XYZ file of C-alpha atoms in Angstrom:
737
model
C -0.875 -2.003 -0.992
C -4.172 -2.926 0.408
C -7.735 -1.837 -0.889
C -11.517 -2.484 1.348
C -13.199 -4.488 -0.378
C -16.248 -3.101 -2.028
C -18.908 -5.114 -1.246
C -22.470 -3.987 -3.453
C -24.335 -6.880 -1.931
C -27.692 -5.943 -0.518
C -26.544 -7.445 2.956
C -24.090 -4.463 2.821
C -26.526 -1.855 2.258
C -28.820 -3.165 4.532
C -25.956 -2.658 7.208
C -25.318 1.162 6.353
C -28.958 1.920 6.328
C -28.926 0.217 9.935
C -26.074 1.813 10.825
C -27.479 4.953 10.441
C -30.800 4.252 12.527
C -29.345 3.046 15.249
C -26.546 6.433 15.578
C -29.796 8.001 14.993
C -31.801 6.940 17.682
C -29.016 7.351 19.772
C -27.980 10.456 19.239
C -31.586 11.963 19.966
C -32.157 9.934 23.068
C -29.443 12.161 24.375
C -30.295 15.887 22.709
C -28.819 17.183 25.973
C -25.294 16.223 24.782
C -25.952 16.847 21.125
C -27.781 20.875 21.382
C -29.112 21.971 17.699
C -26.346 23.876 17.110
C -26.207 27.374 14.888
C -24.066 26.947 11.638
C -21.146 28.565 12.690
C -17.779 26.223 12.098
C -16.743 25.784 15.703
C -19.795 24.465 16.627
C -19.564 22.066 12.939
C -16.328 20.832 14.979
C -17.496 20.158 17.860
C -20.595 18.308 16.461
C -17.978 15.964 14.382
C -15.985 15.392 16.809
C -18.731 14.214 19.078
C -20.528 12.256 16.254
C -17.448 10.277 15.229
C -16.225 9.250 18.271
C -20.071 8.184 19.186
C -20.167 6.471 15.542
C -16.402 4.685 16.830
C -17.577 3.505 19.665
C -20.991 1.693 18.691
C -20.203 0.668 15.030
C -16.416 -0.004 14.440
C -15.553 -4.332 14.912
C -14.573 -4.392 18.416
C -17.184 -2.090 19.485
C -14.762 -0.405 22.191
C -16.482 3.522 23.277
C -13.705 5.713 24.086
C -12.301 5.338 27.145
C -8.984 6.091 29.274
C -7.206 3.266 27.858
C -7.660 4.476 24.492
C -7.272 7.893 25.192
C -3.734 7.759 26.090
C -3.683 5.675 22.427
C -5.355 8.527 20.979
C -2.968 11.345 22.492
C 0.044 9.574 21.901
C -1.118 8.914 18.085
C -1.606 12.576 17.295
C 1.431 13.910 19.067
C 2.893 11.106 16.565
C 1.525 12.370 13.806
C 2.211 15.938 14.479
C 5.945 14.970 14.794
C 6.538 11.501 13.546
C 10.534 11.893 14.166
C 10.322 12.615 17.488
C 12.567 15.244 16.784
C 10.205 18.152 17.852
C 8.269 18.165 20.825
C 10.203 17.556 23.807
C 9.859 15.575 27.372
C 8.381 18.612 29.054
C 5.735 19.237 26.060
C 4.534 16.177 26.508
C 4.621 15.760 30.330
C 2.493 19.372 29.781
C 0.170 17.140 27.428
C -0.548 14.418 30.196
C -2.648 16.256 31.719
C -5.698 15.437 28.662
C -5.371 11.474 29.725
C -8.029 11.991 32.205
C -10.767 14.066 30.505
C -10.492 13.539 27.031
C -12.483 10.650 26.611
C -15.142 12.645 28.330
C -15.057 16.152 26.871
C -14.643 14.106 23.477
C -17.474 12.586 23.585
C -20.138 14.721 25.867
C -18.743 17.943 24.488
C -16.867 17.610 21.438
C -14.512 19.163 23.073
C -11.214 19.839 20.413
C -9.179 21.775 23.260
C -6.297 19.612 22.897
C -5.954 19.564 19.119
C -5.254 23.147 18.802
C -2.889 23.511 21.812
C -0.849 20.677 20.385
C -0.481 22.570 17.052
C -0.176 25.564 18.558
C 2.780 24.095 20.033
C 4.070 22.216 17.589
C 4.072 25.382 14.977
C 6.375 26.668 18.139
C 8.855 24.159 18.163
C 9.299 23.652 13.970
C 10.003 27.949 13.590
C 12.657 27.294 16.540
C 14.176 24.461 13.942
C 13.797 26.775 11.405
C 15.556 29.599 12.707
C 18.405 27.061 14.457
C 18.825 25.095 10.965
C 19.081 28.913 8.776
C 21.631 29.659 11.258
C 23.923 26.799 10.806
C 23.160 26.820 6.970
C 24.837 30.790 7.294
C 27.244 30.564 9.590
C 28.853 26.903 9.336
C 30.703 24.570 7.631
C 30.244 21.140 7.374
C 32.902 18.316 7.371
C 31.621 14.350 6.531
C 35.302 13.425 7.134
C 34.365 11.435 10.691
C 32.544 8.570 11.304
C 29.298 9.424 13.168
C 25.820 7.648 11.936
C 22.603 9.365 11.801
C 19.874 6.852 12.921
C 16.968 7.343 10.775
C 13.878 5.588 12.066
C 13.296 7.195 15.522
C 9.537 5.893 15.472
C 10.313 4.513 19.296
C 13.455 6.604 19.642
C 12.552 8.911 23.271
C 11.494 12.949 22.552
C 14.603 15.181 23.401
C 14.853 15.723 26.680
C 15.551 19.595 26.370
C 15.758 22.254 24.039
C 20.279 21.728 23.779
C 18.495 17.862 23.372
C 16.304 19.126 20.395
C 18.665 21.639 18.783
C 21.232 18.460 18.531
C 18.534 16.215 16.750
C 17.942 18.694 14.384
C 21.418 19.326 13.380
C 22.047 15.241 12.898
C 19.146 15.391 10.685
C 20.554 18.894 8.410
C 23.795 16.781 8.320
C 22.448 13.657 6.665
C 20.282 16.077 4.212
C 23.421 18.478 3.450
C 25.531 15.173 2.976
C 22.293 13.586 0.690
C 22.476 17.061 -1.427
C 26.661 16.607 -1.748
C 26.358 13.167 -3.047
C 24.213 14.910 -5.961
C 27.731 16.967 -6.529
C 25.816 20.138 -5.791
C 28.238 23.140 -5.261
C 28.466 24.567 -1.498
C 25.988 27.594 -2.081
C 23.652 25.763 -4.268
C 22.860 23.117 -1.315
C 22.157 25.867 1.372
C 20.167 27.407 -0.903
C 18.175 24.411 -1.087
C 18.123 23.413 2.553
C 17.136 26.222 3.958
C 14.174 26.970 1.278
C 12.811 23.886 1.783
C 12.728 24.401 5.802
C 11.187 27.407 4.692
C 8.342 26.382 2.715
C 7.856 23.208 4.951
C 7.043 26.100 7.906
C 4.974 28.462 5.842
C 2.984 24.802 4.755
C 2.608 24.409 8.231
C 1.735 27.800 9.315
C -1.157 27.794 6.624
C -2.827 25.069 7.817
C -6.934 25.521 8.768
C -8.774 24.342 11.909
C -10.332 21.588 9.452
C -7.041 20.536 8.275
C -5.770 20.081 11.952
C -9.284 18.733 13.038
C -8.677 15.840 10.306
C -5.282 14.775 11.475
C -6.442 14.608 14.858
C -9.760 12.611 14.343
C -7.600 10.162 12.333
C -5.728 9.758 14.794
C -8.736 8.976 17.152
C -10.089 6.281 14.359
C -6.829 4.939 14.079
C -7.031 3.789 18.147
C -9.430 1.704 17.142
C -7.872 -0.209 13.951
C -5.177 1.246 11.073
C -7.788 0.952 8.438
C -10.392 2.886 10.165
C -10.339 7.101 9.224
C -11.972 9.731 9.101
C -11.928 11.712 5.944
C -12.557 15.373 5.532
C -14.432 16.816 4.163
C -11.729 17.550 0.930
C -10.883 14.142 0.629
C -14.881 13.297 0.344
C -14.834 16.387 -2.302
C -12.202 14.340 -3.759
C -14.020 10.698 -3.623
C -11.012 9.653 -1.417
C -7.325 9.323 -1.379
C -7.778 6.488 -2.019
C -9.954 5.800 -5.078
C -9.538 9.036 -6.463
C -5.736 8.693 -7.195
C -5.603 5.733 -8.595
C -8.711 7.404 -11.181
C -6.798 10.288 -12.035
C -3.308 12.320 -11.551
C -0.270 10.043 -10.986
C -2.552 6.452 -11.057
C -0.654 5.679 -7.590
C -2.959 5.386 -4.241
C -1.128 7.225 -0.916
C -1.226 6.524 2.905
C 0.412 8.138 5.741
C 2.864 6.147 7.778
C 5.167 8.002 10.382
C 4.920 10.850 8.972
C 5.422 9.614 5.658
C 3.403 9.958 2.228
C 3.696 6.285 1.209
C 2.971 4.524 -2.217
C 0.479 2.356 -1.067
C -0.344 0.747 -4.419
C 0.592 1.932 -8.293
C -2.443 1.017 -10.670
C -1.014 -0.959 -14.330
C -1.596 1.836 -17.239
C -0.854 4.744 -15.242
C 1.183 7.599 -15.391
C 3.507 6.023 -12.539
C 3.273 3.143 -13.690
C 4.223 3.705 -17.210
C 7.259 5.423 -15.793
C 8.389 2.013 -13.795
C 9.705 4.743 -11.043
C 7.529 4.537 -8.718
C 6.780 1.614 -6.645
C 4.996 0.366 -3.378
C 6.394 1.136 -0.324
C 8.405 3.763 -1.385
C 8.159 7.190 0.511
C 7.347 10.733 -1.638
C 9.583 13.505 0.246
C 8.753 16.515 -1.547
C 6.278 17.871 -4.751
C 6.905 20.476 -6.992
C 5.230 21.736 -9.592
C 6.752 22.701 -13.692
C 9.170 25.366 -13.050
C 8.869 25.255 -8.988
C 10.507 24.498 -6.794
C 9.859 21.566 -4.367
C 8.305 21.566 -1.497
C 8.749 19.465 1.291
C 5.856 16.554 2.166
C 6.875 15.228 5.495
C 5.134 15.582 8.207
C 2.215 17.358 6.056
C -0.707 15.861 6.487
C -2.036 13.640 3.391
C -4.627 15.292 1.998
C -2.355 18.793 0.953
C -0.007 16.138 -0.166
C -2.674 15.177 -2.292
C -3.549 18.696 -3.614
C 0.067 19.613 -4.652
C -0.285 16.219 -6.563
C -2.918 16.486 -8.874
C -3.208 18.868 -11.152
C -4.562 19.381 -14.744
C -4.308 16.780 -16.752
C -1.604 17.227 -18.585
C 0.927 19.006 -16.882
C 3.238 17.681 -15.242
C 4.995 16.459 -11.462
C 8.431 16.439 -10.269
C 8.372 13.681 -6.793
C 11.948 13.380 -4.801
C 11.197 9.681 -3.819
C 13.085 7.583 -1.436
C 12.948 4.222 -2.691
C 11.812 1.360 0.091
C 14.261 -1.222 -1.576
C 17.449 1.318 -1.255
C 19.971 1.152 1.454
C 18.981 3.535 4.153
C 21.058 7.185 2.612
C 20.944 5.692 -0.550
C 20.816 9.197 -3.244
C 16.605 10.481 -3.463
C 16.079 10.401 -7.074
C 13.197 12.547 -8.937
C 10.472 11.484 -10.599
C 8.590 13.531 -13.251
C 5.265 12.506 -13.934
C 2.647 13.851 -16.517
C -0.703 14.432 -14.759
C -3.333 11.512 -16.223
C -6.381 9.454 -16.294
C -5.905 5.808 -15.892
C -7.907 3.928 -18.329
C -9.939 0.704 -17.303
C -8.724 -0.668 -20.466
C -5.250 -0.743 -18.889
C -6.175 -2.076 -15.352
C -7.804 -5.217 -17.072
C -6.786 -8.432 -17.168
C -4.442 -9.867 -19.553
C -3.146 -13.120 -20.296
C 0.022 -14.841 -22.433
C 0.547 -18.060 -23.272
C 3.952 -19.043 -23.273
C 6.472 -22.215 -25.228
C 8.344 -23.140 -22.629
C 11.388 -25.068 -23.699
C 12.121 -28.561 -22.195
C 14.845 -30.488 -21.386
C 13.631 -32.133 -24.447
C 14.383 -30.298 -26.398
C 10.173 -29.806 -26.733
C 8.151 -27.002 -25.615
C 5.749 -27.420 -23.424
C 2.478 -24.839 -23.833
C 1.659 -23.246 -20.558
C -0.951 -20.097 -19.788
C -0.109 -16.671 -17.989
C -3.092 -14.481 -16.298
C -2.339 -10.738 -14.624
C -5.299 -10.083 -12.399
C -4.203 -6.187 -11.042
C -7.334 -5.793 -9.184
C -11.352 -7.038 -8.903
C -12.986 -4.526 -10.637
C -16.458 -4.432 -12.183
C -17.471 -1.535 -13.670
C -21.455 -2.335 -14.161
C -21.985 0.612 -16.873
C -24.226 -0.671 -19.910
C -22.060 -1.309 -23.114
C -24.579 -1.557 -25.675
C -26.475 -4.745 -24.910
C -27.157 -3.898 -21.457
C -23.546 -6.170 -20.274
C -21.121 -4.993 -18.100
C -17.188 -5.460 -17.941
C -15.547 -6.573 -14.753
C -12.839 -9.714 -13.831
C -14.781 -12.315 -13.941
C -15.998 -12.152 -17.516
C -12.808 -11.075 -18.476
C -10.157 -13.926 -16.557
C -13.239 -16.490 -18.352
C -12.998 -14.761 -21.296
C -8.371 -15.618 -21.107
C -9.264 -19.137 -20.027
C -11.343 -20.440 -22.836
C -8.973 -18.840 -24.867
C -6.180 -20.276 -23.194
C -7.884 -23.808 -23.067
C -8.456 -23.452 -27.028
C -4.996 -22.836 -27.450
C -3.881 -26.528 -25.291
C -2.243 -24.971 -22.328
C -1.799 -27.571 -19.787
C -1.764 -25.188 -16.946
C -2.407 -21.589 -15.956
C -0.674 -19.409 -13.662
C -2.765 -16.229 -12.044
C -0.386 -13.274 -10.832
C -2.377 -11.683 -7.997
C 0.860 -9.954 -6.747
C 0.115 -6.291 -7.201
C -3.481 -7.024 -6.980
C -4.875 -4.649 -3.323
C -7.850 -5.626 -3.629
C -11.424 -4.678 -4.620
C -14.830 -5.683 -4.935
C -15.914 -8.440 -2.665
C -18.354 -10.025 -4.924
C -15.681 -10.347 -7.999
C -13.348 -12.153 -5.582
C -16.073 -14.655 -4.725
C -17.397 -14.989 -8.285
C -13.782 -15.163 -9.568
C -12.312 -18.057 -7.549
C -15.555 -20.018 -8.510
C -14.132 -20.769 -11.824
C -11.881 -23.019 -10.230
C -13.994 -24.973 -8.529
C -17.470 -26.347 -8.096
C -20.100 -24.538 -6.159
C -19.227 -24.366 -1.855
C -18.185 -21.882 0.129
C -15.531 -19.286 -1.016
C -15.649 -17.115 2.668
C -17.128 -16.269 5.856
C -17.394 -12.951 7.085
C -17.954 -12.200 10.890
C -19.301 -9.472 12.519
C -19.188 -6.981 15.410
C -21.418 -8.979 17.128
C -20.520 -12.760 15.993
C -22.693 -13.996 13.248
C -21.182 -15.302 10.959
C -22.480 -15.638 6.653
C -20.794 -17.579 4.095
C -20.764 -16.358 1.216
C -19.905 -18.947 -1.878
C -20.047 -19.727 -5.221
C -23.343 -20.946 -6.678
C -22.240 -21.867 -10.169
C -21.656 -25.236 -10.430
C -19.943 -24.481 -13.771
C -15.969 -24.733 -14.005
C -14.253 -22.720 -16.511
C -10.965 -24.492 -16.459
C -10.005 -27.282 -14.164
C -6.367 -28.223 -14.791
C -3.164 -27.033 -12.923
C -3.158 -23.787 -11.133
C -0.320 -21.872 -9.474
C -1.634 -18.607 -7.876
C 1.353 -16.059 -7.464
C 1.698 -13.759 -4.456
C 3.514 -11.408 -2.452
C 2.806 -8.560 0.369
C 1.013 -6.307 -2.060
C -1.537 -8.889 -2.959
C -4.113 -7.943 -0.174
C -8.194 -7.831 1.277
C -9.968 -9.684 -2.028
C -6.558 -11.134 -3.294
C -6.492 -13.521 0.258
C -9.839 -13.772 -0.360
C -9.275 -15.983 -3.530
C -6.045 -17.855 -2.473
C -6.913 -18.801 1.133
C -10.483 -20.256 -0.653
C -8.617 -22.043 -3.285
C -5.437 -23.231 -0.825
C -8.213 -24.492 1.674
C -9.836 -26.495 -1.607
C -6.550 -28.116 -2.414
C -7.142 -26.670 -6.067
C -4.416 -24.094 -6.120
C -0.555 -24.226 -5.305
C 0.683 -20.870 -3.719
C 4.105 -19.453 -4.843
C 5.442 -16.228 -3.893
C 6.568 -14.345 -1.158
C 5.883 -15.806 2.719
C 2.617 -14.810 2.944
C 0.167 -12.062 1.176
C 0.003 -8.782 3.617
C -2.632 -9.852 6.055
C -5.733 -7.629 5.549
C -8.494 -9.738 7.036
C -11.029 -6.830 7.290
C -14.018 -5.068 5.941
C -14.741 -1.114 5.702
C -17.570 0.780 4.739
C -17.607 4.514 4.169
C -20.666 6.577 6.382
C -20.565 9.954 5.535
C -21.867 12.245 8.637
C -23.765 14.803 6.503
C -26.639 12.139 6.179
C -26.197 11.410 10.054
C -26.322 14.749 11.057
C -29.206 16.002 8.934
C -31.003 13.154 10.257
C -30.721 14.090 13.519
C -31.305 17.870 13.314
C -27.076 18.174 13.873
C -26.783 21.680 11.672
C -23.236 21.483 9.911
C -21.394 24.374 8.233
C -19.602 22.812 5.550
C -19.530 19.026 4.619
C -18.589 17.162 7.536
C -16.889 14.323 5.720
C -16.923 10.975 6.693
C -15.997 7.505 8.437
C -14.584 4.854 7.068
C -15.132 2.141 9.578
C -14.083 -1.820 10.259
C -17.233 -3.461 10.175
C -16.184 -6.940 10.003
C -13.553 -9.871 9.879
C -12.846 -11.940 6.598
C -12.394 -16.006 7.051
C -11.511 -18.521 4.769
C -13.288 -21.641 4.065
C -11.666 -23.634 6.535
C -12.626 -21.076 9.117
C -8.801 -19.526 9.900
C -8.788 -15.260 9.495
C -6.256 -13.917 6.742
C -6.309 -11.318 9.797
C -2.676 -10.409 10.132
C -1.195 -14.052 8.891
C -2.016 -13.931 5.770
C -2.150 -16.844 2.706
C 1.058 -18.479 3.641
C 2.963 -19.790 0.216
C 3.493 -23.653 0.071
C 6.600 -22.293 -2.169
C 8.287 -19.392 -1.288
C 11.050 -17.073 -3.682
C 13.060 -14.755 -2.810
C 11.966 -11.010 -2.695
C 12.984 -7.795 -1.601
C 9.017 -7.425 -0.959
C 9.139 -10.374 1.749
C 9.252 -8.211 5.088
C 6.826 -8.247 7.949
C 7.362 -4.257 7.299
C 5.531 -4.702 4.202
C 2.369 -6.467 6.364
C -0.610 -5.995 8.272
C 1.240 -6.333 11.532
C 3.541 -3.569 10.851
C 0.525 -1.217 11.024
C -0.344 -0.061 14.652
C -3.172 -1.610 17.036
C -4.075 -4.050 14.044
C -7.312 -6.279 14.515
C -5.863 -9.482 16.086
C -6.191 -13.158 14.097
C -8.018 -15.784 14.963
C -10.569 -18.347 13.670
C -14.232 -19.282 13.392
C -15.549 -22.800 12.766
C -14.685 -24.415 9.197
C -17.649 -24.398 6.760
C -18.980 -27.531 4.741
C -16.897 -28.467 1.001
C -15.232 -31.167 -0.434
C -11.832 -30.747 -0.951
C -10.077 -30.955 -3.851
C -6.410 -32.353 -2.630
C -4.700 -31.364 -5.938
C -1.912 -30.009 -4.526
C -0.690 -31.362 -0.781
C 0.453 -35.067 -2.737
C 3.022 -33.136 -5.035
C 4.242 -29.624 -2.737
C 7.183 -31.490 -1.244
C 8.530 -32.436 -4.490
C 7.643 -28.972 -6.267
C 9.750 -27.449 -3.187
C 12.350 -29.422 -3.508
C 12.949 -28.514 -7.473
C 12.438 -25.519 -6.960
C 15.402 -24.699 -4.389
C 17.535 -26.551 -6.566
C 17.024 -24.054 -9.653
C 16.997 -21.280 -7.268
C 20.390 -22.195 -5.606
C 22.017 -22.227 -8.297
C 20.272 -19.734 -10.776
C 22.783 -16.326 -11.277
C 19.458 -13.919 -11.485
C 18.358 -15.100 -8.029
C 21.783 -14.084 -6.721
C 21.054 -10.811 -7.244
C 17.577 -10.880 -5.675
C 19.157 -12.712 -2.778
C 22.250 -9.569 -2.529
C 19.265 -7.268 -2.685
C 17.816 -9.019 -0.215
C 20.674 -8.848 2.041
C 21.456 -5.217 1.823
C 17.277 -4.424 2.137
C 17.114 -6.691 5.326
C 20.475 -5.282 6.453
C 19.246 -1.523 5.801
C 15.670 -2.233 7.513
C 17.915 -3.945 10.603
C 20.184 -0.636 11.273
C 17.962 1.739 10.987
C 20.843 4.213 10.167
C 22.706 5.960 8.178
C 27.063 7.060 7.783
C 28.093 10.353 7.872
C 30.861 9.796 5.918
C 31.793 10.891 2.893
C 34.001 9.238 1.274
C 31.976 5.783 2.775
C 29.164 6.453 1.295
C 30.654 7.073 -2.002
C 32.776 4.043 -2.581
C 29.307 2.342 -1.698
C 27.689 4.822 -4.192
C 30.080 3.656 -6.549
C 29.672 -0.059 -5.858
C 26.052 -0.392 -6.458
C 26.481 1.440 -9.537
C 28.887 -0.911 -10.840
C 26.552 -3.679 -9.519
C 24.043 -2.463 -11.566
C 25.815 -2.315 -14.844
C 26.491 -5.938 -14.108
C 23.127 -6.848 -13.738
C 22.195 -4.933 -16.834
C 24.690 -6.189 -19.221
C 23.636 -10.077 -17.763
C 20.046 -9.374 -18.425
C 20.112 -8.007 -21.809
C 22.657 -11.338 -22.757
C 19.350 -13.296 -21.608
C 17.359 -11.732 -24.549
C 18.127 -14.479 -26.752
C 17.337 -17.124 -24.101
C 13.628 -15.889 -23.329
C 10.670 -17.799 -24.022
C 8.449 -16.919 -27.400
C 5.331 -15.783 -26.182
C 1.504 -14.591 -27.177
C -0.147 -11.379 -25.208
C -3.969 -12.051 -25.363
C -6.084 -9.235 -24.050
C -10.105 -10.202 -23.033
C -11.109 -8.379 -26.343
C -8.896 -10.156 -28.495
C -9.720 -13.779 -26.696
C -12.242 -14.375 -28.835
C -10.157 -14.327 -32.510
C -8.915 -17.072 -33.841
C -5.281 -18.203 -33.754
C -2.731 -16.067 -31.955
C -0.914 -12.878 -32.146
C 2.714 -12.980 -33.625
C 5.228 -13.850 -30.795
C 7.410 -11.378 -29.023
C 10.062 -11.789 -26.371
C 9.465 -10.790 -22.905
C 12.679 -8.823 -21.970
C 13.185 -8.912 -17.670
C 12.831 -5.619 -16.531
C 9.978 -4.666 -18.543
C 5.974 -5.157 -17.796
C 4.883 -6.511 -21.354
C 5.297 -5.867 -25.203
C 3.226 -3.602 -25.407
C 4.695 -0.711 -22.584
C 4.640 2.248 -24.609
C 7.571 2.882 -26.910
C 9.262 -0.444 -26.403
C 7.995 -2.318 -29.325
C 10.037 -2.320 -32.495
C 8.749 -2.917 -36.031
C 9.968 -7.452 -35.490
C 8.052 -7.534 -32.362
C 11.024 -7.692 -30.108
C 11.019 -5.977 -26.774
C 13.934 -3.646 -26.988
C 15.271 -3.836 -23.305
C 14.103 -1.488 -21.064
C 16.109 -2.767 -17.797
C 13.732 -1.250 -14.627
C 11.418 0.007 -16.365
C 8.309 -1.450 -15.225
C 8.660 -4.442 -13.659
C 11.631 -5.301 -11.082
C 14.139 -8.049 -11.869
C 13.138 -9.856 -9.115
C 9.507 -9.739 -10.079
C 10.235 -10.707 -13.552
C 13.005 -14.386 -12.096
C 10.256 -15.227 -10.072
C 7.808 -15.191 -12.849
C 10.662 -17.156 -14.379
C 10.683 -20.014 -11.801
C 6.929 -19.941 -11.136
C 6.339 -20.971 -14.887
C 9.235 -24.081 -14.369
C 6.942 -24.874 -10.883
C 3.637 -25.452 -13.307
C 6.096 -27.008 -15.680
C 6.901 -29.236 -13.318
C 3.584 -29.935 -11.540
C 2.056 -30.197 -14.847
C 4.586 -33.529 -15.457
C 3.688 -34.566 -11.750
C 0.336 -34.713 -11.684
C -1.424 -38.283 -13.582
C -3.069 -37.531 -16.701
C -6.272 -37.799 -15.980
C -5.744 -34.561 -13.691
C -4.251 -32.398 -16.185
């Protein structure tokens, strides 16, 4: 999932300083509304609330002060953050809380009043206690039967709240039955199930009772920030101490960044080389529903603040953590899986771009040599390395391209499928390796001024046939590169129907700096705001916001659903366009797209492995549309048996394909300057690389580790993309190759 770009240019630094100065002047001019406070925690909370409201209203891209319209969204957002399943708060509770709508904006802006946050949280704990008591009584006194044909609606994001306590208890009973059956399908005994569920509900109640005022404030102000757009966040001081969740978890812990979606802790991104990636068991979009430390019972984390979930997941290097996961690709009601990971650091080496040279067999018996470069993120490590050098994705890819050209590849695929963004500067310079100097991205601030970022270097590192492989998980800086190369007519885009659609820029503003500047005392670190300040536009003027970058050739994929996109988030900024920049188009792609698409469609229709992918797509689509799960045990066991048999068939066929895989040569950036090629290896479907830990035998061939680091659809998508590139190479005139 997307990361906000890290633009290290002077322009961004100047913008931050300008914002700080503007806020300081505005606040100093309102001393009656921002009195110098004593170092009391309650006063600190009020100061943080007022300042957050002020900064969002003045500095977020929309420049929309908190008013009654936004107040309603603010209140609704906080209620949903507390009760995402809409099963705890009664309709009468919501009606009671609506009294805050008339005064919420003024009370928040002027007094920093957080009374609604405390009152609503107190009611939440009351309802949670009532649910716990009711569930405990059911587990103690009732026998559960699963021979009927009732269903449990899993997705209640738009469901009405319970009309009264009887309706709430009925919803709690259905949820408990669904959870009970889930455990029964794992073949636990009745006493084991009742003990497990009783403990789960009790621990959740105790955890939520243990939340402090600062935790409640963080949830409350996050709801306020999300009124403006889904990427503006309030980061509490605990998150700032961890250098923020999105960055810190990527660097230490399990090697994954997380976000909160509708009450679920959701995997936003899995970093290459980290514990999660090495396990192959955690994927973007997966929900983490429980966390267990070594030797301890799992703690249910549904509806828990993300900062608290992070505390549970993080730990000393070398220690273990067990996650209970609901797969993003599983049908509703599929068994939950447990993933045990050893906490570790994610080394930069594991995240660097890597290349392969593939000798692809052709119909005439000859081979066509093609290149492949995996770019997992737009990284930029500016630390000195002995001679004042620094490591970046652009320098690494330039080395790899040099090696591919030296080995006479006829075309190159650049894989951005798992690239959620990174450095904007690197996205621009990496794009510049494939074009002459010219505009790469345009950005517009809230005042309407448009700036054009260009690649100033006329040198082209590679000018041959180029394919970019994208997915719904390609976001932000990835979309800048893909959009630019598509506008230039330089690269063919292959993959999901479109990329994620994140066309906005965020910056982090530490609140302590502002509060200190204007004399607002604070008893603790007030945290920071991650705030949306600009929007991206392609060279031809279209925004990447919401629409993303549309593929020239679309391949079947289980990730290609609108649920995985900017448009699925609440209150995203709209799509728009600016005037096109001036540049010369290459027109390398348009004349061949129709033919390439036709050839690919015919292959995909006959490809046995794509049959599995289409079946998965149909199953996931059906699950997303029904949003419910059967509570009939016999039906569920039949579904599980069918799924197990299907997986066994897939693995059998995948193993049979081992001998048919072409030889590949793995090349790292550091080894790119070495003469010749390393020994060839076989890439087996289900593995990310022949360098996967524990996967290589003494012959250099990779042992089958099905579903290890890569999914079936990812492998067959890559195989077909290489065939598309081969078609592209043959279609281009000799001078363009």
